Amino acid sequence: MKDSLEQRATVTMLRLGFAAIGVALLAGLLSVLYYIPFFANGFQAIGISLVTLRPLHTTFAHLWIFAASIAFLYHYVARQRPGGLDAADTRRFKFQTACWIIAGGGVIVTLLLGITSGREYLGFHPAFSAVFLAGWL
């Protein structure tokens, strides 16, 4: 890559992707353990339900795929464009990253607090869907 800016954009998205897969794997593992009565009773005692774990798992499993894909796109654009990433690309990257971090953190906090929407796969509050969408746009 020509510049550390392109490297930072790519590496940041890869880090977000790895963080997302970590959350997805942890929530998935806890979901599996939830089917063992001993663990289910322990989870229920501390207020963690399967209704909380499933949306965490599915949301962050999707996010890791998106983040890794976007890391590839930033890498590709930086390689193909003669000047690399321009100022507008940098602003979009920062905005998208901020939106995803805010929404991801909000999803984790609200689901762990028991605030859900009742939707099947995206059980978090719909306001965070708007923040994810803003990051995409």
mmCIF file of C-alpha atoms in Angstrom:
data_model
loop_
_atom_site.group_PDB
_atom_site.id
_atom_site.type_symbol
_atom_site.label_atom_id
_atom_site.label_comp_id
_atom_site.label_asym_id
_atom_site.label_seq_id
_atom_site.Cartn_x
_atom_site.Cartn_y
_atom_site.Cartn_z
ATOM 1 C CA MET A 1 0.000 0.000 0.000
ATOM 2 C CA LYS A 2 1.165 3.505 -0.726
ATOM 3 C CA ASP A 3 0.360 5.157 2.539
ATOM 4 C CA SER A 4 -0.282 4.279 6.129
ATOM 5 C CA LEU A 5 -3.815 5.707 5.772
ATOM 6 C CA GLU A 6 -4.798 2.834 3.491
ATOM 7 C CA GLN A 7 -3.172 0.363 5.841
ATOM 8 C CA ARG A 8 -4.980 1.847 8.845
ATOM 9 C CA ALA A 9 -8.339 1.655 7.069
ATOM 10 C CA THR A 10 -7.799 -1.965 6.098
ATOM 11 C CA VAL A 11 -6.387 -3.035 9.456
ATOM 12 C CA THR A 12 -9.090 -1.192 11.403
ATOM 13 C CA MET A 13 -11.835 -2.980 9.487
ATOM 14 C CA LEU A 14 -10.058 -6.303 9.965
ATOM 15 C CA ARG A 15 -9.831 -5.625 13.701
ATOM 16 C CA LEU A 16 -13.518 -4.782 13.824
ATOM 17 C CA GLY A 17 -14.184 -8.000 11.946
ATOM 18 C CA PHE A 18 -12.123 -10.053 14.389
ATOM 19 C CA ALA A 19 -13.818 -8.380 17.369
ATOM 20 C CA ALA A 20 -17.202 -9.143 15.818
ATOM 21 C CA ILE A 21 -16.341 -12.806 15.217
ATOM 22 C CA GLY A 22 -15.116 -13.016 18.806
ATOM 23 C CA VAL A 23 -18.459 -11.743 20.107
ATOM 24 C CA ALA A 24 -20.322 -14.053 17.709
ATOM 25 C CA LEU A 25 -18.331 -17.100 18.808
ATOM 26 C CA LEU A 26 -18.720 -16.284 22.500
ATOM 27 C CA ALA A 27 -22.475 -15.731 22.163
ATOM 28 C CA GLY A 28 -22.749 -18.908 20.084
ATOM 29 C CA LEU A 29 -20.833 -20.943 22.663
ATOM 30 C CA LEU A 30 -22.988 -19.577 25.473
ATOM 31 C CA SER A 31 -26.091 -20.367 23.405
ATOM 32 C CA VAL A 32 -24.965 -23.974 23.055
ATOM 33 C CA LEU A 33 -24.294 -24.206 26.783
ATOM 34 C CA TYR A 34 -27.767 -22.808 27.428
ATOM 35 C CA TYR A 35 -29.209 -26.168 26.355
ATOM 36 C CA ILE A 36 -27.476 -27.877 29.294
ATOM 37 C CA PRO A 37 -29.789 -27.432 32.295
ATOM 38 C CA PHE A 38 -26.951 -26.734 34.744
ATOM 39 C CA PHE A 39 -25.684 -23.819 32.645
ATOM 40 C CA ALA A 40 -29.166 -22.618 31.720
ATOM 41 C CA ASN A 41 -30.036 -22.249 35.397
ATOM 42 C CA GLY A 42 -26.820 -20.325 36.012
ATOM 43 C CA PHE A 43 -27.422 -18.020 33.047
ATOM 44 C CA GLN A 44 -30.999 -17.387 34.140
ATOM 45 C CA ALA A 45 -29.817 -16.608 37.653
ATOM 46 C CA ILE A 46 -27.639 -13.789 36.329
ATOM 47 C CA GLY A 47 -30.276 -12.600 33.846
ATOM 48 C CA ILE A 48 -28.910 -13.933 30.553
ATOM 49 C CA SER A 49 -31.495 -15.591 28.345
ATOM 50 C CA LEU A 50 -31.397 -17.297 24.983
ATOM 51 C CA VAL A 51 -33.458 -14.373 23.702
ATOM 52 C CA THR A 52 -30.408 -12.228 24.482
ATOM 53 C CA LEU A 53 -27.738 -14.581 23.177
ATOM 54 C CA ARG A 54 -29.224 -15.455 19.796
ATOM 55 C CA PRO A 55 -29.425 -11.879 18.453
ATOM 56 C CA LEU A 56 -25.905 -11.188 19.733
ATOM 57 C CA HIS A 57 -24.627 -14.234 17.876
ATOM 58 C CA THR A 58 -26.425 -13.550 14.588
ATOM 59 C CA THR A 59 -25.784 -9.805 14.537
ATOM 60 C CA PHE A 60 -22.063 -10.089 15.144
ATOM 61 C CA ALA A 61 -21.705 -13.069 12.795
ATOM 62 C CA HIS A 62 -23.074 -10.837 10.043
ATOM 63 C CA LEU A 63 -20.939 -7.896 11.101
ATOM 64 C CA TRP A 64 -17.714 -9.832 10.886
ATOM 65 C CA ILE A 65 -18.487 -10.787 7.292
ATOM 66 C CA PHE A 66 -19.318 -7.182 6.407
ATOM 67 C CA ALA A 67 -16.228 -5.766 8.139
ATOM 68 C CA ALA A 68 -13.884 -8.255 6.480
ATOM 69 C CA SER A 69 -15.471 -7.530 3.094
ATOM 70 C CA ILE A 70 -15.082 -3.806 3.568
ATOM 71 C CA ALA A 71 -11.449 -4.275 4.615
ATOM 72 C CA PHE A 72 -10.890 -6.026 1.300
ATOM 73 C CA LEU A 73 -12.651 -3.211 -0.562
ATOM 74 C CA TYR A 74 -10.532 -0.508 1.090
ATOM 75 C CA HIS A 75 -7.409 -2.483 0.251
ATOM 76 C CA TYR A 76 -8.549 -2.961 -3.350
ATOM 77 C CA VAL A 77 -9.539 0.693 -3.869
ATOM 78 C CA ALA A 78 -6.252 1.882 -2.406
ATOM 79 C CA ARG A 79 -4.335 -0.397 -4.773
ATOM 80 C CA GLN A 80 -6.349 0.406 -7.906
ATOM 81 C CA ARG A 81 -6.697 4.159 -7.561
ATOM 82 C CA PRO A 82 -3.539 6.045 -8.548
ATOM 83 C CA GLY A 83 -3.692 8.412 -5.575
ATOM 84 C CA GLY A 84 -4.940 5.841 -3.079
ATOM 85 C CA LEU A 85 -7.727 6.842 -0.739
ATOM 86 C CA ASP A 86 -8.707 10.497 -0.985
ATOM 87 C CA ALA A 87 -10.039 12.823 1.733
ATOM 88 C CA ALA A 88 -13.671 11.885 1.016
ATOM 89 C CA ASP A 89 -12.834 8.174 1.345
ATOM 90 C CA THR A 90 -11.181 8.900 4.680
ATOM 91 C CA ARG A 91 -14.219 10.816 5.977
ATOM 92 C CA ARG A 92 -16.565 8.023 4.868
ATOM 93 C CA PHE A 93 -14.343 5.444 6.503
ATOM 94 C CA LYS A 94 -14.263 7.327 9.813
ATOM 95 C CA PHE A 95 -18.021 7.899 9.754
ATOM 96 C CA GLN A 96 -18.766 4.271 8.929
ATOM 97 C CA THR A 97 -16.396 2.987 11.590
ATOM 98 C CA ALA A 98 -17.858 5.303 14.230
ATOM 99 C CA CYS A 99 -21.422 4.281 13.330
ATOM 100 C CA TRP A 100 -20.596 0.586 13.518
ATOM 101 C CA ILE A 101 -18.758 0.891 16.831
ATOM 102 C CA ILE A 102 -21.583 2.921 18.379
ATOM 103 C CA ALA A 103 -24.257 0.566 17.064
ATOM 104 C CA GLY A 104 -22.324 -2.585 18.011
ATOM 105 C CA GLY A 105 -21.697 -1.327 21.533
ATOM 106 C CA GLY A 106 -25.330 -0.276 21.848
ATOM 107 C CA VAL A 107 -26.523 -3.689 20.691
ATOM 108 C CA ILE A 108 -24.381 -5.473 23.280
ATOM 109 C CA VAL A 109 -25.412 -3.186 26.130
ATOM 110 C CA THR A 110 -29.131 -3.121 25.385
ATOM 111 C CA LEU A 111 -29.419 -6.850 24.806
ATOM 112 C CA LEU A 112 -27.556 -7.622 28.012
ATOM 113 C CA LEU A 113 -29.921 -5.229 29.798
ATOM 114 C CA GLY A 114 -32.864 -7.153 28.351
ATOM 115 C CA ILE A 115 -34.008 -4.439 25.949
ATOM 116 C CA THR A 116 -35.112 -6.298 22.818
ATOM 117 C CA SER A 117 -37.423 -5.665 19.899
ATOM 118 C CA GLY A 118 -38.873 -9.152 19.571
ATOM 119 C CA ARG A 119 -37.571 -9.544 16.022
ATOM 120 C CA GLU A 120 -36.246 -13.013 15.326
ATOM 121 C CA TYR A 121 -32.699 -12.499 14.086
ATOM 122 C CA LEU A 122 -32.192 -8.837 14.829
ATOM 123 C CA GLY A 123 -33.581 -8.725 18.337
ATOM 124 C CA PHE A 124 -31.863 -5.477 19.259
ATOM 125 C CA HIS A 125 -33.634 -2.116 19.386
ATOM 126 C CA PRO A 126 -34.518 -0.825 15.873
ATOM 127 C CA ALA A 127 -32.727 2.476 16.528
ATOM 128 C CA PHE A 128 -29.446 0.622 16.115
ATOM 129 C CA SER A 129 -30.577 -0.604 12.697
ATOM 130 C CA ALA A 130 -30.775 3.052 11.680
ATOM 131 C CA VAL A 131 -27.208 3.632 12.931
ATOM 132 C CA PHE A 132 -25.928 0.589 11.011
ATOM 133 C CA LEU A 133 -27.767 1.857 7.911
ATOM 134 C CA ALA A 134 -26.263 5.325 8.318
ATOM 135 C CA GLY A 135 -22.815 3.703 8.359
ATOM 136 C CA TRP A 136 -23.615 1.869 5.137
ATOM 137 C CA LEU A 137 -24.900 4.948 3.377
#
